[in-house]
Short mmCIF file of C-alpha atoms in Angstrom, two decimals:
data_model
loop_
_atom_site.label_atom_id
_atom_site.label_comp_id
_atom_site.label_asym_id
_atom_site.label_seq_id
_atom_site.Cartn_x
_atom_site.Cartn_y
_atom_site.Cartn_z
CA MET A 1 6.71 -8.11 23.50
CA GLY A 2 6.43 -11.58 25.06
CA ASN A 3 8.47 -14.37 23.56
CA VAL A 4 9.74 -12.50 20.54
CA ARG A 5 12.43 -15.13 19.98
CA GLY A 6 9.74 -17.68 19.18
CA LEU A 7 8.28 -15.82 16.22
CA PRO A 8 8.37 -17.76 12.93
CA LEU A 9 10.79 -16.98 10.15
CA LEU A 10 8.13 -15.14 8.18
CA VAL A 11 4.40 -14.54 8.37
CA ALA A 12 3.33 -12.41 5.43
CA VAL A 13 0.14 -10.53 6.29
CA VAL A 14 -1.67 -9.11 3.31
CA VAL A 15 -4.10 -6.66 4.87
CA GLY A 16 -5.51 -4.35 2.26
CA LEU A 17 -2.57 -3.12 0.22
CA ALA A 18 0.16 -3.90 2.76
CA LEU A 19 1.89 -6.30 0.39
CA LEU A 20 2.05 -3.66 -2.33
CA ALA A 21 3.57 -1.20 0.11
CA ALA A 22 6.37 -3.60 0.99
CA VAL A 23 8.24 -3.51 -2.31
CA GLY A 24 11.14 -1.56 -0.87
CA VAL A 25 10.80 1.76 -2.72
CA VAL A 26 10.92 4.89 -0.62
CA VAL A 27 10.78 8.34 -2.20
CA ASN A 28 11.83 11.55 -0.53
CA ALA A 29 12.25 14.58 -2.78
CA SER A 30 14.08 17.71 -1.70
CA VAL A 31 11.98 20.85 -1.97
CA GLY A 32 12.53 24.56 -1.62
CA GLY A 33 15.66 26.51 -2.38
CA SER A 34 16.21 29.40 -4.76
CA GLY A 35 16.96 27.19 -7.75
CA GLY A 36 13.39 27.43 -9.02
CA GLY A 37 14.44 29.61 -11.95
CA CYS A 38 17.27 27.34 -13.06
CA LYS A 39 16.90 25.73 -16.47
CA VAL A 40 19.07 22.72 -15.68
CA ARG A 41 17.22 20.16 -13.52
CA LEU A 42 19.29 17.32 -12.10
CA GLU A 43 17.58 14.22 -10.71
CA VAL A 44 19.65 12.27 -8.19
CA ASN A 45 18.55 8.88 -6.86
CA SER A 46 20.11 7.93 -3.55
CA SER A 47 20.20 4.84 -1.38
CA THR A 48 17.73 5.18 1.48
CA GLU A 49 20.12 5.60 4.41
CA LYS A 50 21.71 8.78 3.06
CA GLY A 51 18.62 10.15 1.34
CA ASP A 52 17.79 12.63 4.11
CA PRO A 53 21.22 14.30 4.44
CA LEU A 54 21.65 14.30 0.65
CA ALA A 55 18.26 15.97 0.15
CA GLU A 56 19.21 18.52 2.81
CA LEU A 57 22.51 19.24 1.06
CA ALA A 58 20.70 19.52 -2.28
CA GLU A 59 18.58 22.32 -0.83
CA LYS A 60 21.75 23.98 0.45
CA TYR A 61 23.24 23.67 -3.03
CA ASN A 62 20.09 25.11 -4.64
CA ASP A 63 20.33 28.10 -2.28
CA SER A 64 24.06 28.62 -2.84
CA GLY A 65 23.89 30.65 -6.07
CA ARG A 66 26.52 28.46 -7.72
CA LYS A 67 26.89 28.79 -11.49
CA LEU A 68 27.94 26.23 -14.05
CA ALA A 69 30.65 26.86 -16.64
CA GLY A 70 28.15 28.35 -19.10
CA GLY A 71 26.78 30.78 -16.53
CA GLU A 72 23.52 28.93 -15.93
CA CYS A 73 22.47 27.45 -12.60
CA ALA A 74 21.19 23.98 -11.74
CA ARG A 75 18.46 22.78 -9.45
CA VAL A 76 19.01 19.37 -7.80
CA THR A 77 16.21 17.08 -6.63
CA VAL A 78 16.89 13.94 -4.61
CA SER A 79 14.74 10.82 -4.39
CA GLU A 80 15.66 7.67 -2.51
CA THR A 81 15.29 4.00 -3.41
CA SER A 82 16.81 0.85 -1.92
CA SER A 83 19.98 0.10 -3.86
CA GLY A 84 18.96 -3.35 -5.09
CA ILE A 85 15.55 -2.09 -6.22
CA ALA A 86 17.17 0.84 -8.06
CA LYS A 87 19.65 -1.50 -9.74
CA ASP A 88 16.78 -3.60 -11.10
CA ALA A 89 14.90 -0.46 -12.22
CA LEU A 90 17.91 0.76 -14.20
CA ALA A 91 18.44 -2.68 -15.73
CA GLN A 92 14.82 -2.80 -16.91
CA VAL A 93 14.75 0.82 -18.22
CA TRP A 94 13.56 3.18 -15.50
CA ASP A 95 9.80 3.76 -15.33
CA GLU A 96 8.71 6.55 -12.99
CA ARG A 97 5.24 5.14 -12.38
CA ARG A 98 6.48 1.60 -11.74
CA ASP A 99 9.60 2.54 -9.79
CA GLY A 100 8.11 5.32 -7.67
CA ALA A 101 10.70 7.98 -8.45
CA PRO A 102 11.76 10.16 -11.40
CA GLU A 103 14.33 8.74 -13.78
CA PRO A 104 17.72 9.88 -12.46
CA GLN A 105 20.74 11.26 -14.26
CA VAL A 106 22.85 10.48 -11.17
CA TRP A 107 22.65 7.34 -9.07
CA THR A 108 24.39 6.95 -5.72
CA PRO A 109 23.81 3.47 -4.26
CA SER A 110 25.29 2.30 -0.97
CA SER A 111 28.06 0.28 -2.58
CA SER A 112 29.86 -0.31 -5.86
CA LEU A 113 28.77 -3.94 -5.53
CA TRP A 114 25.54 -2.83 -7.21
CA LEU A 115 27.52 -1.32 -10.09
CA THR A 116 29.17 -4.70 -10.58
CA LEU A 117 25.78 -6.40 -10.75
CA LEU A 118 24.36 -3.70 -13.04
CA GLN A 119 27.29 -4.12 -15.40
CA ARG A 120 26.61 -7.84 -15.46
CA ASP A 121 23.00 -7.06 -16.45
CA ALA A 122 24.25 -4.70 -19.16
CA THR A 123 26.51 -7.36 -20.61
CA ALA A 124 23.69 -9.90 -20.63
CA THR A 125 21.34 -7.54 -22.53
CA ASP A 126 24.00 -5.86 -24.68
CA ARG A 127 23.00 -2.43 -23.37
CA LYS A 128 25.02 0.49 -22.05
CA LEU A 129 23.85 1.03 -18.46
CA LEU A 130 27.05 2.63 -17.11
CA THR A 131 29.53 5.03 -18.69
CA GLY A 132 32.65 3.16 -17.58
CA GLU A 133 33.99 6.19 -15.68
CA LYS A 134 35.32 5.43 -12.20
CA PRO A 135 32.93 7.11 -9.75
CA LYS A 136 34.03 9.09 -6.72
CA SER A 137 32.82 8.20 -3.24
CA LEU A 138 30.56 10.65 -1.38
CA ALA A 139 30.90 9.00 2.03
CA THR A 140 31.83 5.61 3.48
CA SER A 141 30.54 3.21 6.11
CA PRO A 142 31.79 -0.35 6.73
CA LEU A 143 29.67 -3.42 7.24
CA ALA A 144 29.56 -4.22 10.94
CA ILE A 145 27.93 -6.79 13.19
CA ALA A 146 25.75 -4.78 15.56
CA MET A 147 25.50 -6.48 18.95
CA PRO A 148 23.94 -5.51 22.28
CA ARG A 149 26.91 -4.62 24.43
CA PRO A 150 26.49 -7.46 26.99
CA MET A 151 26.39 -10.06 24.20
CA ALA A 152 29.49 -8.67 22.50
CA GLU A 153 31.30 -8.69 25.85
CA ALA A 154 30.29 -12.33 26.37
CA LEU A 155 32.20 -13.17 23.16
CA GLY A 156 35.30 -11.36 24.44
CA TRP A 157 34.79 -7.90 22.89
CA PRO A 158 36.54 -5.45 23.01
CA LYS A 159 39.75 -7.27 24.00
CA LYS A 160 39.15 -10.02 21.47
CA ARG A 161 38.52 -9.27 17.80
CA ILE A 162 35.38 -11.21 16.90
CA ASP A 163 35.12 -12.80 13.46
CA TRP A 164 32.67 -14.77 11.30
CA LYS A 165 34.07 -18.02 12.67
CA ASP A 166 32.93 -16.92 16.15
CA VAL A 167 29.48 -16.23 14.71
CA LEU A 168 29.36 -19.74 13.23
CA SER A 169 30.56 -21.33 16.48
CA VAL A 170 27.98 -19.66 18.73
CA THR A 171 25.27 -20.30 16.12
CA GLN A 172 26.00 -24.02 16.30
CA LYS A 173 26.58 -24.28 20.06
CA GLY A 174 24.30 -21.56 21.48
CA TRP A 175 25.00 -18.98 24.15
CA ALA A 176 25.53 -21.74 26.72
CA SER A 177 28.92 -22.35 25.09
CA VAL A 178 30.13 -18.99 26.43
CA GLY A 179 28.48 -19.27 29.83
CA ARG A 180 25.17 -17.55 29.09
CA PRO A 181 22.58 -20.35 28.72
CA GLU A 182 19.74 -17.97 29.67
CA TRP A 183 20.12 -16.28 26.27
CA GLY A 184 19.23 -19.49 24.43
CA ARG A 185 20.22 -19.84 20.79
CA PHE A 186 22.24 -17.27 18.85
CA SER A 187 20.13 -15.48 16.23
CA LEU A 188 21.42 -13.26 13.47
CA GLY A 189 19.52 -10.43 11.82
CA LYS A 190 20.31 -10.34 8.12
CA ASP A 191 18.79 -8.76 5.02
CA ASN A 192 17.94 -10.26 1.66
CA PRO A 193 21.12 -9.76 -0.44
CA HIS A 194 19.07 -9.27 -3.63
CA THR A 195 17.69 -5.96 -2.31
CA SER A 196 19.86 -4.85 0.60
CA THR A 197 23.49 -3.77 0.58
CA SER A 198 23.98 -5.00 4.14
CA GLY A 199 22.62 -8.40 3.17
CA LEU A 200 24.77 -8.56 0.03
CA ALA A 201 27.95 -7.49 1.81
CA ALA A 202 27.40 -9.91 4.70
CA THR A 203 26.92 -12.78 2.25
CA VAL A 204 30.12 -11.89 0.40
CA ALA A 205 32.01 -11.55 3.70
CA ALA A 206 30.86 -14.99 4.86
CA PHE A 207 32.15 -16.59 1.65
CA TYR A 208 35.49 -14.85 2.06
CA ALA A 209 35.70 -15.88 5.73
CA ALA A 210 35.08 -19.49 4.75
CA THR A 211 38.10 -19.42 2.42
CA GLY A 212 40.38 -17.44 4.74
CA SER A 213 41.28 -14.99 1.97
CA SER A 214 40.65 -11.26 1.58
CA SER A 215 40.83 -10.88 -2.19
CA ASP A 216 40.38 -12.69 -5.49
CA LEU A 217 37.51 -14.96 -4.46
CA THR A 218 37.11 -17.56 -7.20
CA LEU A 219 34.21 -19.51 -8.67
CA ASP A 220 35.80 -22.75 -7.52
CA GLU A 221 35.92 -21.44 -3.95
CA VAL A 222 32.25 -20.39 -4.11
CA LYS A 223 31.34 -23.92 -5.29
CA ASN A 224 33.60 -25.66 -2.76
CA ALA A 225 31.63 -27.95 -0.41
CA LYS A 226 33.53 -26.80 2.70
CA THR A 227 32.89 -23.14 1.84
CA ARG A 228 29.20 -23.80 1.30
CA ARG A 229 28.88 -25.64 4.63
CA PHE A 230 30.41 -22.65 6.41
CA VAL A 231 28.04 -20.18 4.74
CA ALA A 232 25.02 -22.43 5.30
CA GLY A 233 26.01 -22.66 8.96
CA VAL A 234 26.02 -18.87 9.32
CA GLU A 235 22.69 -18.62 7.48
CA ALA A 236 21.16 -21.24 9.80
CA GLY A 237 21.22 -18.68 12.61
CA VAL A 238 19.25 -16.04 10.70
CA LEU A 239 16.06 -14.97 12.46
CA HIS A 240 14.39 -13.88 9.22
CA TYR A 241 15.41 -12.03 6.06
CA ALA A 242 14.35 -8.39 5.94
CA SER A 243 14.31 -6.20 2.83
CA ASP A 244 15.97 -3.35 4.72
CA ALA A 245 18.06 -3.37 7.89
CA THR A 246 15.99 -0.60 9.48
CA ALA A 247 13.21 -3.18 9.99
CA TYR A 248 15.45 -5.11 12.39
CA ILE A 249 16.67 -1.94 14.07
CA ALA A 250 13.12 -0.68 14.62
CA ASN A 251 11.99 -4.05 16.04
CA LEU A 252 14.99 -4.10 18.36
CA ALA A 253 14.06 -0.63 19.63
CA GLU A 254 10.59 -1.91 20.53
CA ALA A 255 12.09 -4.89 22.36
CA ASP A 256 14.50 -2.59 24.20
CA ALA A 257 11.64 -0.33 25.29
CA ASP A 258 9.93 -3.42 26.77
CA GLY A 259 13.11 -4.42 28.58
CA GLN A 260 13.75 -7.35 26.22
CA ALA A 261 16.68 -6.13 24.12
CA LEU A 262 18.51 -9.42 24.73
CA SER A 263 15.50 -11.54 23.68
CA TYR A 264 14.95 -10.33 20.11
CA THR A 265 18.15 -11.00 18.20
CA SER A 266 21.78 -11.53 19.16
CA ALA A 267 23.36 -9.60 16.30
CA ILE A 268 22.47 -7.73 13.11
CA ALA A 269 24.67 -7.48 10.01
CA VAL A 270 24.30 -3.82 9.16
CA GLN A 271 25.99 -0.69 7.90
CA GLU A 272 27.91 0.97 10.74
CA GLN A 273 25.99 4.23 10.27
CA LEU A 274 22.68 2.63 11.28
CA ILE A 275 24.20 1.53 14.60
CA HIS A 276 24.94 5.18 15.31
CA LEU A 277 21.37 6.19 14.46
CA TYR A 278 19.97 3.49 16.75
CA ASN A 279 22.13 4.53 19.68
CA GLN A 280 21.18 8.18 19.16
CA GLY A 281 17.43 7.53 19.32
CA SER A 282 16.59 7.19 15.63
CA PRO A 283 15.98 3.46 15.04
CA THR A 284 13.93 4.11 11.89
CA GLY A 285 16.97 5.57 10.13
CA GLU A 286 15.89 9.22 9.99
CA THR A 287 18.97 11.37 10.42
CA ASP A 288 16.94 14.41 11.46
CA ARG A 289 15.85 12.43 14.55
CA ILE A 290 19.40 12.07 15.89
CA GLY A 291 19.39 13.12 19.53
CA LYS A 292 15.63 13.73 19.58
CA GLY A 293 14.32 10.21 20.15
CA LYS A 294 14.67 7.99 23.19
CA LYS A 295 18.06 6.33 23.39
CA PRO A 296 18.13 2.57 24.02
CA LYS A 297 18.60 1.11 27.47
CA VAL A 298 21.01 -1.43 26.00
CA PRO A 299 23.19 0.22 23.31
CA LEU A 300 24.65 -1.57 20.33
CA VAL A 301 28.36 -1.81 19.63
CA ALA A 302 29.92 -2.09 16.18
CA VAL A 303 31.87 -5.31 15.75
CA HIS A 304 34.04 -5.31 12.62
CA PRO A 305 34.85 -8.95 11.77
CA ALA A 306 38.56 -9.68 12.04
CA ASP A 307 38.39 -12.07 9.09
CA GLY A 308 36.98 -9.49 6.74
CA THR A 309 34.39 -6.83 6.08
CA LEU A 310 33.47 -4.55 3.19
CA MET A 311 33.47 -0.78 3.03
CA PHE A 312 30.30 0.72 1.58
CA ASP A 313 31.74 3.40 -0.67
CA HIS A 314 28.54 5.27 -1.70
CA PRO A 315 29.67 5.94 -5.29
CA TYR A 316 28.39 8.96 -7.21
CA VAL A 317 27.53 7.67 -10.68
CA VAL A 318 26.58 9.83 -13.67
CA LEU A 319 24.39 7.68 -15.90
CA PRO A 320 24.60 7.42 -19.71
CA SER A 321 21.21 9.14 -20.05
CA ALA A 322 22.66 12.43 -18.73
CA SER A 323 22.96 15.23 -21.27
CA GLY A 324 25.95 17.56 -21.46
CA GLN A 325 24.22 20.06 -19.17
CA HIS A 326 23.28 17.30 -16.78
CA ARG A 327 26.88 16.12 -16.66
CA SER A 328 28.08 19.64 -15.94
CA ALA A 329 25.54 20.04 -13.14
CA ALA A 330 26.37 16.59 -11.78
CA ALA A 331 30.08 17.41 -11.61
CA ASP A 332 29.40 20.69 -9.83
CA PHE A 333 27.07 19.08 -7.29
CA ARG A 334 29.61 16.31 -6.66
CA ASP A 335 32.38 18.86 -6.05
CA PHE A 336 30.06 20.70 -3.66
CA LEU A 337 29.37 17.50 -1.73
CA LEU A 338 33.08 16.73 -1.36
CA GLN A 339 33.81 20.08 0.31
CA ASP A 340 34.72 19.95 4.01
CA ALA A 341 31.44 21.44 5.26
CA GLN A 342 29.31 18.89 3.43
CA GLN A 343 31.62 16.02 4.40
CA ARG A 344 31.24 17.09 8.00
CA ARG A 345 27.45 16.84 7.59
CA PHE A 346 27.79 13.23 6.43
CA GLN A 347 29.93 12.50 9.50
CA GLN A 348 27.30 14.02 11.77
CA ALA A 349 24.77 11.65 10.22
CA GLY A 350 26.92 8.69 11.23
CA PHE A 351 28.91 8.11 8.04
CA ARG A 352 32.66 8.25 7.65
CA ASP A 353 33.90 10.80 5.15
CA HIS A 354 34.78 9.86 1.58
CA GLU A 355 38.32 8.94 2.70
CA GLY A 356 37.12 6.63 5.48
CA ASN A 357 37.67 8.95 8.46
CA ALA A 358 35.20 8.52 11.34
CA GLY A 359 33.84 11.57 13.10
CA SER A 360 34.00 11.93 16.88
CA GLU A 361 30.22 11.46 17.21
CA LEU A 362 30.34 8.08 15.48
CA ALA A 363 33.42 6.91 17.41
CA ARG A 364 31.76 7.57 20.77
CA SER A 365 28.36 6.29 19.76
CA VAL A 366 29.32 2.83 18.46
CA SER A 367 32.40 2.36 20.69
CA LEU A 368 35.06 2.38 17.97
CA SER A 369 38.50 1.25 19.04
CA GLU A 370 41.56 2.99 17.64
CA GLN A 371 42.08 0.03 15.33
CA SER A 372 38.50 0.02 14.04
CA LYS A 373 38.77 3.73 13.35
CA ARG A 374 41.74 3.35 11.03
CA ASN A 375 42.69 -0.27 10.30
CA LEU A 376 39.75 -2.45 9.34
CA ALA A 377 40.25 -5.91 7.82
CA LEU A 378 38.79 -4.92 4.46
CA ILE A 379 38.17 -7.42 1.69
CA ASP A 380 38.07 -6.72 -2.02
CA PRO A 381 34.73 -6.93 -3.83
CA PRO A 382 34.62 -10.07 -6.01
CA ALA A 383 34.62 -10.05 -9.80
CA PRO A 384 31.23 -9.76 -11.56
CA GLY A 385 30.85 -13.46 -12.35
CA VAL A 386 31.92 -14.47 -8.85
CA LEU A 387 29.53 -11.97 -7.22
CA ALA A 388 26.68 -13.37 -9.33
CA ALA A 389 27.65 -16.89 -8.22
CA VAL A 390 27.62 -15.78 -4.57
CA LEU A 391 24.05 -14.51 -4.98
CA ASP A 392 22.95 -17.67 -6.76
CA SER A 393 24.54 -19.77 -4.02
CA TRP A 394 22.75 -17.82 -1.31
CA ASP A 395 19.43 -18.73 -2.93
CA GLU A 396 20.32 -22.37 -2.27
CA LEU A 397 22.07 -22.01 1.10
CA ARG A 398 19.79 -19.56 2.89
CA LYS A 399 17.55 -20.61 5.73
CA LYS A 400 14.28 -21.87 4.29
CA ALA A 401 11.06 -20.01 5.00
CA ARG A 402 7.58 -20.90 6.19
CA VAL A 403 5.28 -18.23 4.77
CA LEU A 404 1.61 -17.74 5.53
CA LEU A 405 -0.16 -15.17 3.39
CA VAL A 406 -3.18 -13.71 5.19
CA MET A 407 -5.41 -11.76 2.80
CA ASP A 408 -8.20 -9.34 3.65
CA VAL A 409 -11.28 -10.25 1.55
CA SER A 410 -13.80 -8.05 3.38
CA GLY A 411 -16.14 -5.69 1.61
CA SER A 412 -13.81 -2.74 2.05
CA MET A 413 -11.42 -4.39 -0.38
CA ASN A 414 -13.88 -3.65 -3.20
CA GLN A 415 -12.94 0.03 -2.90
CA SER A 416 -10.78 1.49 -5.64
CA ALA A 417 -7.00 1.23 -5.42
CA GLY A 418 -6.54 3.45 -8.48
CA GLY A 419 -5.52 2.43 -11.94
CA GLY A 420 -8.94 0.92 -12.66
CA GLN A 421 -8.63 -1.89 -10.11
CA SER A 422 -10.03 -2.60 -6.66
CA ARG A 423 -7.93 -3.03 -3.54
CA LEU A 424 -8.54 -6.77 -3.66
CA GLU A 425 -7.51 -7.02 -7.31
CA ALA A 426 -4.29 -5.15 -6.54
CA ALA A 427 -3.57 -7.34 -3.50
CA LYS A 428 -4.28 -10.52 -5.51
CA LYS A 429 -1.88 -9.42 -8.25
CA ALA A 430 0.80 -8.82 -5.63
CA ALA A 431 0.17 -12.22 -4.02
CA VAL A 432 0.30 -14.03 -7.36
CA ALA A 433 3.60 -12.31 -8.17
CA THR A 434 5.34 -13.56 -5.01
CA PRO A 435 5.71 -17.33 -5.68
CA GLY A 436 8.64 -16.85 -8.05
CA LEU A 437 10.61 -15.44 -5.11
CA TYR A 438 10.43 -18.67 -3.12
CA HIS A 439 12.79 -21.63 -2.99
CA PRO A 440 11.26 -25.05 -3.75
CA ALA A 441 11.89 -26.05 -0.11
CA ASP A 442 10.06 -22.99 1.28
CA GLU A 443 6.61 -23.69 2.71
CA VAL A 444 3.76 -21.39 1.68
CA GLY A 445 0.11 -21.26 2.74
CA LEU A 446 -2.85 -18.92 2.26
CA TRP A 447 -5.58 -17.72 4.62
CA ALA A 448 -8.41 -15.30 3.96
CA PHE A 449 -10.04 -13.15 6.61
CA SER A 450 -13.21 -11.10 6.81
CA THR A 451 -16.05 -10.53 9.24
CA GLY A 452 -17.41 -13.67 10.88
CA THR A 453 -20.86 -14.98 9.90
CA ASP A 454 -23.28 -17.55 11.34
CA ASP A 455 -21.85 -20.18 9.00
CA GLN A 456 -18.24 -19.08 9.61
CA PRO A 457 -17.95 -17.63 13.14
CA LYS A 458 -14.17 -17.27 12.91
CA PRO A 459 -13.09 -14.20 10.90
CA TYR A 460 -10.58 -16.26 8.90
CA ARG A 461 -10.45 -19.47 6.88
CA GLN A 462 -7.69 -21.60 5.44
CA ILE A 463 -7.51 -21.63 1.63
CA VAL A 464 -4.21 -23.51 1.24
CA SER A 465 -2.39 -25.27 4.05
CA PRO A 466 1.34 -24.49 4.34
CA GLY A 467 3.40 -26.90 2.25
CA PRO A 468 6.63 -27.06 0.26
CA CYS A 469 6.71 -25.08 -2.98
CA ALA A 470 8.29 -28.11 -4.65
CA THR A 471 5.03 -30.10 -4.47
CA THR A 472 1.44 -29.47 -5.41
CA ASP A 473 -1.51 -30.44 -3.23
CA SER A 474 -1.49 -33.78 -5.03
CA GLY A 475 2.20 -34.27 -4.24
CA SER A 476 3.51 -33.99 -7.79
CA PRO A 477 6.79 -32.11 -8.32
CA MET A 478 6.87 -28.45 -9.27
CA PRO A 479 9.48 -26.57 -11.30
CA SER A 480 12.85 -26.47 -9.59
CA THR A 481 12.96 -22.67 -9.57
CA GLY A 482 10.51 -20.78 -7.41
CA CYS A 483 7.02 -21.76 -6.39
CA THR A 484 3.84 -22.09 -8.44
CA PRO A 485 0.56 -21.00 -6.77
CA ARG A 486 -1.38 -24.04 -5.60
CA ALA A 487 -4.70 -22.18 -5.49
CA ALA A 488 -6.09 -18.91 -6.77
CA PRO A 489 -6.32 -16.07 -4.23
CA PRO A 490 -9.81 -15.83 -2.73
CA SER A 491 -12.56 -13.54 -4.00
CA ALA A 492 -14.29 -11.03 -1.77
CA PRO A 493 -17.67 -12.17 -0.46
CA PRO A 494 -20.46 -9.66 0.17
CA CYS A 495 -20.14 -8.88 3.87
CA ALA A 496 -20.14 -6.17 6.48
CA PRO A 497 -17.15 -3.86 7.09
CA PRO A 498 -14.12 -5.73 8.50
CA SER A 499 -13.40 -6.05 12.19
CA GLY A 500 -11.10 -8.02 14.47
CA ARG A 501 -7.97 -7.95 12.24
CA CYS A 502 -5.73 -8.81 15.20
CA TRP A 503 -7.40 -12.19 15.71
CA PRO A 504 -6.42 -13.82 12.38
CA THR A 505 -3.00 -12.16 12.45
CA TRP A 506 -2.05 -13.52 15.86
CA THR A 507 -3.70 -16.88 15.18
CA ALA A 508 -1.62 -17.18 11.99
CA THR A 509 1.52 -16.34 13.95
CA ALA A 510 0.74 -18.89 16.63
CA SER A 511 0.02 -21.57 14.02
CA THR A 512 3.50 -21.31 12.51
CA PRO A 513 6.06 -23.51 14.35
CA SER A 514 8.55 -21.55 16.44
CA SER A 515 11.39 -23.68 15.08
CA TYR A 516 11.38 -21.60 11.88
#
């Protein structure tokens, strides 16, 4: 993989419809089972990491012959969507075509943190988005810092309990401070907290660590200058922000296969369960690949910060849109999932059970100590207003990005993308929609690529040079929130079929300073 550490913070390559495919929605519906004749149909939307085992258990439920109180049976179908994306879909009124999955009557995100944010949205719009009933947990998995074993040992693990202050220290001083200068700077893999539970929980944990408390985080503490310096220091070590932790895990697997596991990233803030999947040969997060893929040469260990972590409680939430029959079916399916046999299946997939008990497979795989099995330093989720302030603060404190959009404008982009628009029109709409996601200090540029011609021998051309979102090409200020496009996306010229896509992609990568 070469010098993977030197890659920029973010190069966004828009090749065909790649940008549209990166919105974070993944659908996986359970099929089969003998419930085809059941009149009650229950739609369950799950977070992505437990979608596979939940779909498998839904098929088992459909085959079980269970009856509801009225004598009828229910058929359960499971789709999966990233928790943050699903939260936004519910807040906007679920649209199957837009959101890529059927409207659910049951939602089971990774963490109740998303319920807190959804309730905030409900209050703001004066709508009822949750019933107010306290949901039961289907399974649990704590936030952990996944580290290659040699790097964790260099910080004193397992004898020493590593915390967020250690992360900040090695971020500021580098690996040379612990006697390993050959590893260079410390880099942290972290997700976007607006879409990822791992990213959200890690951000909350960093704020708590900065205050030294484990409960009742306050708005004043979130706004405190010392707290914000601590959090900004942790964020300064982030390699780049992914929408889902499996992206980091998959990239690390590639680096490991090339013998460069210690050159990609030093640590990844991630749900403990994904560490188990990685070590068992399933870096893409597919539970049915456990034990079938190639295990890493350098395994990851689960470090649970001594100054606080959060437990992902995977709540089972019956939504207000559920009818009486739906509620009856939802209760029966929940009771089925909480039975010992189904709880054991969650443990085999790398989760802890709904009471927090780790299975033997997980304990061996991620090197759990006796203390980390039973006595984690858990912190309480913050109140709704405080959680919202944490997210808003992250937007200001996060590491700033240098983004280069590379758009395919070859003739093939004139082909239909469905919905009465061409591929290029769809890609342009996606590109135009992205500026509102940027911080004014982020730098954004735009390239177009196609087949080279006599007049333009290189298969790419610069449309907009990378520059801060807070200024236009003329240098005048832009709105303080987000980024306004400084030029319209390019139109497709008449040309031959595309070729040489790797050239503009790698040139764009090389043109972006490695300091990002």
